[in-house]
PDB file of C-alpha atoms in Angstrom:
ATOM      1  CA  MET A 570      45.385 -46.240  54.280  1.00 53.00           C
ATOM      2  CA  SER A 571      44.333 -48.793  52.301  1.00 76.00           C
ATOM      3  CA  ILE A 572      43.988 -48.461  48.514  1.00 80.00           C
ATOM      4  CA  LYS A 573      41.228 -49.989  47.007  1.00 85.00           C
ATOM      5  CA  LEU A 574      41.283 -47.831  43.223  1.00 87.00           C
ATOM      6  CA  ILE A 575      43.970 -48.062  40.767  1.00 87.00           C
ATOM      7  CA  ALA A 576      42.641 -45.025  37.719  1.00 88.00           C
ATOM      8  CA  ALA A 577      45.034 -44.321  35.125  1.00 86.00           C
ATOM      9  CA  ASP A 578      44.977 -42.595  31.935  1.00 86.00           C
ATOM     10  CA  MET A 579      45.429 -44.514  28.873  1.00 83.00           C
ATOM     11  CA  ASP A 580      47.257 -42.391  25.876  1.00 75.00           C
ATOM     12  CA  GLY A 581      50.616 -41.871  27.630  1.00 71.00           C
ATOM     13  CA  THR A 582      50.542 -43.800  30.878  1.00 77.00           C
ATOM     14  CA  LEU A 583      48.690 -46.948  30.277  1.00 81.00           C
ATOM     15  CA  LEU A 584      49.643 -47.125  26.668  1.00 78.00           C
ATOM     16  CA  SER A 585      52.843 -47.358  25.067  1.00 73.00           C
ATOM     17  CA  SER A 586      54.158 -45.005  22.087  1.00 76.00           C
ATOM     18  CA  ARG A 587      53.003 -47.919  20.064  1.00 78.00           C
ATOM     19  CA  LYS A 588      49.386 -47.834  22.100  1.00 78.00           C
ATOM     20  CA  GLN A 589      50.188 -51.704  23.140  1.00 81.00           C
ATOM     21  CA  LEU A 590      49.415 -52.599  26.854  1.00 84.00           C
ATOM     22  CA  PRO A 591      52.434 -53.258  28.471  1.00 82.00           C
ATOM     23  CA  LYS A 592      53.764 -56.316  28.885  1.00 83.00           C
ATOM     24  CA  GLY A 593      52.301 -58.933  31.917  1.00 86.00           C
ATOM     25  CA  PHE A 594      49.747 -56.475  32.464  1.00 88.00           C
ATOM     26  CA  PHE A 595      46.789 -58.654  32.659  1.00 90.00           C
ATOM     27  CA  PRO A 596      47.814 -60.950  34.978  1.00 91.00           C
ATOM     28  CA  LEU A 597      48.692 -58.076  37.404  1.00 89.00           C
ATOM     29  CA  VAL A 598      45.014 -56.882  37.439  1.00 90.00           C
ATOM     30  CA  ARG A 599      43.947 -60.417  38.355  1.00 91.00           C
ATOM     31  CA  THR A 600      46.116 -60.551  41.194  1.00 91.00           C
ATOM     32  CA  LEU A 601      45.630 -56.961  42.027  1.00 89.00           C
ATOM     33  CA  LYS A 602      42.203 -58.190  42.002  1.00 89.00           C
ATOM     34  CA  LYS A 603      42.512 -60.778  44.378  1.00 90.00           C
ATOM     35  CA  ILE A 604      44.286 -58.671  47.178  1.00 89.00           C
ATOM     36  CA  GLY A 605      40.730 -55.912  46.964  1.00 88.00           C
ATOM     37  CA  VAL A 606      42.539 -53.506  44.244  1.00 89.00           C
ATOM     38  CA  ARG A 607      40.260 -52.896  41.543  1.00 90.00           C
ATOM     39  CA  PHE A 608      41.906 -51.612  38.313  1.00 92.00           C
ATOM     40  CA  ALA A 609      40.149 -48.206  35.859  1.00 93.00           C
ATOM     41  CA  PRO A 610      42.193 -47.325  32.794  1.00 92.00           C
ATOM     42  CA  ALA A 611      40.353 -43.614  32.659  1.00 90.00           C
ATOM     43  CA  SER A 612      39.418 -41.614  28.699  1.00 90.00           C
ATOM     44  CA  GLY A 613      37.594 -39.392  27.133  1.00 90.00           C
ATOM     45  CA  ARG A 614      36.981 -42.531  24.555  1.00 92.00           C
ATOM     46  CA  GLN A 615      34.275 -44.007  24.564  1.00 96.00           C
ATOM     47  CA  TYR A 616      33.781 -46.691  26.772  1.00 97.00           C
ATOM     48  CA  TYR A 617      33.024 -49.773  24.265  1.00 97.00           C
ATOM     49  CA  ASN A 618      35.943 -48.863  22.890  1.00 95.00           C
ATOM     50  CA  LEU A 619      37.581 -49.479  26.084  1.00 95.00           C
ATOM     51  CA  TYR A 620      36.011 -52.429  26.604  1.00 96.00           C
ATOM     52  CA  GLU A 621      37.034 -53.952  23.768  1.00 94.00           C
ATOM     53  CA  GLN A 622      41.222 -53.210  24.472  1.00 90.00           C
ATOM     54  CA  PHE A 623      41.406 -55.629  27.413  1.00 92.00           C
ATOM     55  CA  GLY A 624      39.844 -58.594  26.225  1.00 90.00           C
ATOM     56  CA  GLU A 625      40.006 -61.365  28.784  1.00 92.00           C
ATOM     57  CA  ILE A 626      39.486 -59.700  31.229  1.00 94.00           C
ATOM     58  CA  ALA A 627      37.093 -56.888  30.404  1.00 96.00           C
ATOM     59  CA  ASP A 628      34.583 -57.557  32.807  1.00 95.00           C
ATOM     60  CA  GLU A 629      36.898 -57.280  36.087  1.00 93.00           C
ATOM     61  CA  LEU A 630      38.017 -53.448  35.288  1.00 94.00           C
ATOM     62  CA  MET A 631      35.958 -50.208  36.567  1.00 93.00           C
ATOM     63  CA  TYR A 632      35.986 -47.857  33.508  1.00 95.00           C
ATOM     64  CA  ILE A 633      36.281 -43.992  33.317  1.00 94.00           C
ATOM     65  CA  SER A 634      34.615 -43.112  29.929  1.00 95.00           C
ATOM     66  CA  GLU A 635      34.232 -40.013  27.741  1.00 95.00           C
ATOM     67  CA  ASN A 636      36.037 -37.924  30.334  1.00 91.00           C
ATOM     68  CA  GLY A 637      34.156 -38.883  32.910  1.00 92.00           C
ATOM     69  CA  GLY A 638      30.689 -38.609  31.426  1.00 94.00           C
ATOM     70  CA  MET A 639      29.697 -42.814  31.865  1.00 95.00           C
ATOM     71  CA  VAL A 640      31.003 -44.734  34.429  1.00 94.00           C
ATOM     72  CA  CYS A 641      31.103 -48.578  34.307  1.00 95.00           C
ATOM     73  CA  ASP A 642      31.764 -51.682  36.424  1.00 94.00           C
ATOM     74  CA  GLY A 643      32.532 -54.524  33.562  1.00 95.00           C
ATOM     75  CA  ARG A 644      29.451 -54.667  31.767  1.00 95.00           C
ATOM     76  CA  GLU A 645      27.355 -52.566  34.923  1.00 95.00           C
ATOM     77  CA  ILE A 646      26.849 -48.437  33.855  1.00 94.00           C
ATOM     78  CA  VAL A 647      27.472 -47.269  37.157  1.00 91.00           C
ATOM     79  CA  SER A 648      27.003 -43.258  36.564  1.00 93.00           C
ATOM     80  CA  PHE A 649      25.963 -41.596  33.078  1.00 95.00           C
ATOM     81  CA  GLU A 650      26.021 -37.629  33.248  1.00 95.00           C
ATOM     82  CA  ALA A 651      23.599 -35.925  30.672  1.00 97.00           C
ATOM     83  CA  MET A 652      24.294 -32.650  29.880  1.00 97.00           C
ATOM     84  CA  PRO A 653      21.130 -30.517  29.318  1.00 97.00           C
ATOM     85  CA  GLN A 654      19.361 -31.550  25.841  1.00 97.00           C
ATOM     86  CA  GLN A 655      18.974 -27.673  24.921  1.00 98.00           C
ATOM     87  CA  LEU A 656      22.321 -27.280  24.525  1.00 98.00           C
ATOM     88  CA  VAL A 657      23.280 -30.577  22.805  1.00 98.00           C
ATOM     89  CA  CYS A 658      21.355 -29.542  20.632  1.00 98.00           C
ATOM     90  CA  ALA A 659      22.581 -26.038  19.663  1.00 98.00           C
ATOM     91  CA  ALA A 660      26.034 -27.842  19.983  1.00 98.00           C
ATOM     92  CA  VAL A 661      25.068 -29.862  17.034  1.00 98.00           C
ATOM     93  CA  GLU A 662      23.168 -27.286  15.282  1.00 98.00           C
ATOM     94  CA  LEU A 663      26.859 -24.515  15.485  1.00 98.00           C
ATOM     95  CA  ALA A 664      27.984 -27.524  13.859  1.00 98.00           C
ATOM     96  CA  ARG A 665      25.981 -27.574  10.755  1.00 97.00           C
ATOM     97  CA  GLY A 666      26.940 -24.363  10.227  1.00 97.00           C
ATOM     98  CA  LEU A 667      30.581 -24.626  10.842  1.00 97.00           C
ATOM     99  CA  PRO A 668      32.737 -25.460   7.651  1.00 96.00           C
ATOM    100  CA  ASN A 669      34.086 -28.971   7.589  1.00 97.00           C
ATOM    101  CA  VAL A 670      33.265 -29.706  11.334  1.00 98.00           C
ATOM    102  CA  HIS A 671      31.734 -32.457  12.505  1.00 98.00           C
ATOM    103  CA  ALA A 672      30.293 -33.590  15.509  1.00 98.00           C
ATOM    104  CA  ILE A 673      29.410 -37.073  17.266  1.00 98.00           C
ATOM    105  CA  ALA A 674      26.552 -37.454  20.340  1.00 98.00           C
ATOM    106  CA  SER A 675      27.422 -40.130  23.351  1.00 98.00           C
ATOM    107  CA  MET A 676      24.602 -41.714  24.290  1.00 98.00           C
ATOM    108  CA  ARG A 677      24.428 -45.206  26.768  1.00 97.00           C
ATOM    109  CA  ASP A 678      24.201 -47.802  23.837  1.00 97.00           C
ATOM    110  CA  GLY A 679      27.125 -45.988  21.731  1.00 97.00           C
ATOM    111  CA  ALA A 680      27.399 -42.908  19.476  1.00 98.00           C
ATOM    112  CA  ALA A 681      25.363 -41.237  17.002  1.00 98.00           C
ATOM    113  CA  TYR A 682      27.062 -38.778  14.340  1.00 98.00           C
ATOM    114  CA  GLU A 683      25.166 -37.899  10.614  1.00 98.00           C
ATOM    115  CA  ASP A 684      28.045 -36.216   8.590  1.00 95.00           C
ATOM    116  CA  ASP A 685      29.928 -39.602   5.706  1.00 93.00           C
ATOM    117  CA  ASP A 686      33.211 -37.725   5.468  1.00 96.00           C
ATOM    118  CA  PRO A 687      36.097 -39.827   5.416  1.00 97.00           C
ATOM    119  CA  VAL A 688      38.413 -38.103   7.007  1.00 97.00           C
ATOM    120  CA  PHE A 689      36.052 -37.279  10.054  1.00 98.00           C
ATOM    121  CA  VAL A 690      35.164 -41.259   9.682  1.00 97.00           C
ATOM    122  CA  GLU A 691      38.097 -43.423   9.521  1.00 97.00           C
ATOM    123  CA  ASN A 692      39.092 -40.902  12.920  1.00 96.00           C
ATOM    124  CA  MET A 693      36.354 -41.197  14.636  1.00 96.00           C
ATOM    125  CA  ALA A 694      36.622 -45.437  14.090  1.00 95.00           C
ATOM    126  CA  MET A 695      39.926 -44.803  16.432  1.00 92.00           C
ATOM    127  CA  TYR A 696      37.785 -43.802  19.363  1.00 93.00           C
ATOM    128  CA  TYR A 697      34.077 -44.871  18.751  1.00 97.00           C
ATOM    129  CA  ALA A 698      34.131 -48.926  18.276  1.00 97.00           C
ATOM    130  CA  ARG A 699      29.971 -48.694  18.353  1.00 97.00           C
ATOM    131  CA  ARG A 700      28.451 -46.165  16.747  1.00 97.00           C
ATOM    132  CA  LYS A 701      25.947 -45.231  13.896  1.00 97.00           C
ATOM    133  CA  LYS A 702      25.168 -42.894  11.082  1.00 97.00           C
ATOM    134  CA  VAL A 703      21.668 -41.476  11.636  1.00 98.00           C
ATOM    135  CA  PRO A 704      19.943 -39.623   8.730  1.00 97.00           C
ATOM    136  CA  ASP A 705      19.249 -36.638  11.257  1.00 98.00           C
ATOM    137  CA  LEU A 706      21.687 -36.417  14.630  1.00 98.00           C
ATOM    138  CA  LEU A 707      19.291 -33.012  15.454  1.00 98.00           C
ATOM    139  CA  GLU A 708      16.067 -35.876  16.079  1.00 98.00           C
ATOM    140  CA  ALA A 709      18.751 -38.647  17.425  1.00 98.00           C
ATOM    141  CA  VAL A 710      19.774 -36.594  20.663  1.00 98.00           C
ATOM    142  CA  GLN A 711      16.796 -35.736  21.346  1.00 97.00           C
ATOM    143  CA  GLN A 712      15.211 -39.013  21.353  1.00 97.00           C
ATOM    144  CA  GLU A 713      18.640 -40.489  23.990  1.00 97.00           C
ATOM    145  CA  PRO A 714      20.537 -38.808  26.113  1.00 98.00           C
ATOM    146  CA  VAL A 715      23.535 -37.808  25.854  1.00 98.00           C
ATOM    147  CA  CYS A 716      27.042 -37.019  27.870  1.00 97.00           C
ATOM    148  CA  LYS A 717      29.356 -35.596  25.606  1.00 98.00           C
ATOM    149  CA  VAL A 718      29.666 -34.524  22.346  1.00 98.00           C
ATOM    150  CA  ALA A 719      32.688 -34.140  20.314  1.00 98.00           C
ATOM    151  CA  LEU A 720      33.261 -31.974  17.575  1.00 98.00           C
ATOM    152  CA  PHE A 721      36.074 -33.153  14.977  1.00 98.00           C
ATOM    153  CA  CYS A 722      38.124 -30.608  12.553  1.00 98.00           C
ATOM    154  CA  LYS A 723      40.967 -32.078  11.029  1.00 97.00           C
ATOM    155  CA  ASN A 724      44.360 -30.107  12.211  1.00 97.00           C
ATOM    156  CA  ALA A 725      41.788 -26.956  12.961  1.00 97.00           C
ATOM    157  CA  ALA A 726      40.021 -27.708  16.203  1.00 98.00           C
ATOM    158  CA  GLU A 727      41.563 -25.284  18.070  1.00 98.00           C
ATOM    159  CA  THR A 728      40.956 -22.290  15.295  1.00 97.00           C
ATOM    160  CA  ASN A 729      38.123 -23.882  13.407  1.00 97.00           C
ATOM    161  CA  VAL A 730      35.927 -25.176  16.305  1.00 98.00           C
ATOM    162  CA  LEU A 731      37.294 -23.944  20.063  1.00 98.00           C
ATOM    163  CA  PRO A 732      36.398 -20.035  20.343  1.00 98.00           C
ATOM    164  CA  TYR A 733      33.157 -20.859  18.425  1.00 98.00           C
ATOM    165  CA  TYR A 734      32.004 -23.343  20.961  1.00 98.00           C
ATOM    166  CA  ARG A 735      33.385 -21.373  24.006  1.00 97.00           C
ATOM    167  CA  GLN A 736      32.019 -18.143  23.037  1.00 97.00           C
ATOM    168  CA  MET A 737      28.569 -19.787  22.933  1.00 97.00           C
ATOM    169  CA  PHE A 738      28.825 -22.343  25.932  1.00 97.00           C
ATOM    170  CA  ASP A 739      31.934 -21.211  27.489  1.00 88.00           C
ATOM    171  CA  ASP A 740      29.320 -20.926  31.560  1.00 93.00           C
ATOM    172  CA  LYS A 741      27.022 -23.524  29.894  1.00 97.00           C
ATOM    173  CA  LEU A 742      29.519 -26.351  29.401  1.00 97.00           C
ATOM    174  CA  GLN A 743      33.066 -27.970  29.376  1.00 95.00           C
ATOM    175  CA  VAL A 744      34.587 -27.626  26.639  1.00 96.00           C
ATOM    176  CA  ALA A 745      38.162 -28.466  26.526  1.00 95.00           C
ATOM    177  CA  LEU A 746      40.687 -29.175  23.369  1.00 95.00           C
ATOM    178  CA  SER A 747      41.472 -32.474  22.660  1.00 93.00           C
ATOM    179  CA  GLY A 748      44.274 -32.833  20.432  1.00 91.00           C
ATOM    180  CA  ALA A 749      44.486 -31.197  17.426  1.00 95.00           C
ATOM    181  CA  ASP A 750      41.822 -32.564  15.999  1.00 97.00           C
ATOM    182  CA  TRP A 751      38.768 -32.773  17.989  1.00 97.00           C
ATOM    183  CA  VAL A 752      36.934 -30.772  20.996  1.00 98.00           C
ATOM    184  CA  ASP A 753      34.749 -32.652  23.689  1.00 97.00           C
ATOM    185  CA  LEU A 754      31.683 -30.863  25.074  1.00 97.00           C
ATOM    186  CA  MET A 755      30.683 -32.029  28.628  1.00 96.00           C
ATOM    187  CA  ARG A 756      28.690 -30.889  31.721  1.00 95.00           C
ATOM    188  CA  LEU A 757      30.136 -28.394  33.959  1.00 94.00           C
ATOM    189  CA  GLY A 758      32.212 -29.647  36.970  1.00 89.00           C
ATOM    190  CA  LEU A 759      32.526 -33.519  35.246  1.00 87.00           C
ATOM    191  CA  SER A 760      36.298 -34.678  34.875  1.00 80.00           C
ATOM    192  CA  LYS A 761      38.161 -37.751  35.796  1.00 82.00           C
ATOM    193  CA  GLY A 762      38.338 -37.031  39.474  1.00 79.00           C
ATOM    194  CA  VAL A 763      34.822 -36.625  40.297  1.00 81.00           C
ATOM    195  CA  ALA A 764      34.027 -40.061  38.173  1.00 84.00           C
ATOM    196  CA  VAL A 765      37.058 -41.448  40.436  1.00 83.00           C
ATOM    197  CA  GLY A 766      35.042 -40.889  43.468  1.00 80.00           C
ATOM    198  CA  VAL A 767      32.186 -42.442  42.018  1.00 79.00           C
ATOM    199  CA  LEU A 768      33.969 -45.386  41.744  1.00 79.00           C
ATOM    200  CA  LEU A 769      35.614 -45.099  45.532  1.00 75.00           C
ATOM    201  CA  ILE A 770      31.559 -45.184  46.524  1.00 72.00           C
ATOM    202  CA  ASP A 771      31.237 -48.356  44.511  1.00 64.00           C
ATOM    203  CA  THR A 772      33.956 -50.183  45.927  1.00 62.00           C
ATOM    204  CA  GLU A 773      33.420 -48.858  49.625  1.00 56.00           C
ATOM    205  CA  PRO A 774      30.766 -50.456  52.211  1.00 47.00           C
ATOM    206  CA  THR A 775      28.660 -47.774  52.601  1.00 37.00           C
ATOM    207  CA  ASN A 776      29.672 -47.959  56.153  1.00 37.00           C
ATOM    208  CA  GLN A 777      32.926 -46.625  55.318  1.00 37.00           C
ATOM    209  CA  GLN A 778      34.498 -43.116  54.655  1.00 37.00           C
ATOM    210  CA  THR A 779      35.721 -42.613  51.451  1.00 37.00           C
ATOM    211  CA  GLU A 780      38.725 -40.756  52.636  1.00 38.00           C
ATOM    212  CA  LYS A 781      40.232 -43.372  54.105  1.00 35.00           C
ATOM    213  CA  VAL A 782      40.738 -44.823  50.325  1.00 36.00           C
ATOM    214  CA  ASP A 783      44.406 -43.827  48.773  1.00 40.00           C
ATOM    215  CA  ILE A 784      44.416 -42.696  45.031  1.00 38.00           C
ATOM    216  CA  THR A 785      47.774 -43.368  43.421  1.00 43.00           C
ATOM    217  CA  THR A 786      49.297 -40.992  41.579  1.00 45.00           C
ATOM    218  CA  THR A 787      50.904 -41.140  37.768  1.00 46.00           C
ATOM    219  CA  THR A 788      54.380 -42.382  39.287  1.00 45.00           C
ATOM    220  CA  ALA A 789      52.725 -44.992  40.837  1.00 48.00           C
ATOM    221  CA  ILE A 790      50.496 -46.411  38.369  1.00 49.00           C
ATOM    222  CA  ARG A 791      54.411 -46.379  35.719  1.00 50.00           C
ATOM    223  CA  MET A 792      56.093 -47.783  38.546  1.00 51.00           C
ATOM    224  CA  ILE A 793      53.445 -50.514  39.489  1.00 52.00           C
ATOM    225  CA  LEU A 794      53.090 -50.857  35.832  1.00 51.00           C
ATOM    226  CA  ASP A 795      56.726 -51.023  35.313  1.00 54.00           C
ATOM    227  CA  GLN A 796      56.536 -54.418  37.378  1.00 49.00           C
ATOM    228  CA  ALA A 797      53.792 -55.450  35.129  1.00 46.00           C
ATOM    229  CA  ALA A 798      56.358 -57.820  33.144  1.00 43.00           C
ATOM    230  CA  THR A 799      57.347 -59.556  35.896  1.00 47.00           C
ATOM    231  CA  VAL A 800      53.834 -61.128  37.193  1.00 44.00           C
ATOM    232  CA  GLU A 801      53.925 -64.127  35.692  1.00 43.00           C
ATOM    233  CA  GLU A 802      50.943 -65.696  33.617  1.00 39.00           C
TER     234      GLU A 802
END
């Protein structure tokens, strides 16, 4: 088996506790590409946020963003998994009725939000590089497809957000807790693993079977990254 793609989570795997990439990572990625191995950061973060993290090698990477909702090869969108519009609208309406809960909707060209609560805006800025404030989020999500809706409630997402969204959407959407502050909504069946399959198809010639491609485990990824510091610029 030959490795064609390495996909790694950002937080806790690729990034250090200081949110920094390992030393030597850029030349390592270029070395891997020369031997036919592509690298893909995988995250719940927005694609544009991920793209900004990788500077001079950003166009050379593949990206699994929005928990698999948007998959890109460099600047090209490979797949975009839109949620049913009526469910997106219902999710936004529910957020409006819950105290201290703020919604942001991820679209192809960025994300849209309507609340300017300073704590929400500060936290949102860490994960959404391309975002815009709109006068009416409900109207905005009816105009463009949405691949993820994220709900923010500072230090209380598990108690003040998760139960309400699971009750309303548990059999219709994926409802996932993301840390202490966020709850993410995506299409049923969507995951980073499913997105890896999309990228494998994109990296493999059409006359080959994707099961011939080996995917590194998290342990193997860490071993590779540990070697990054020894790669010369």
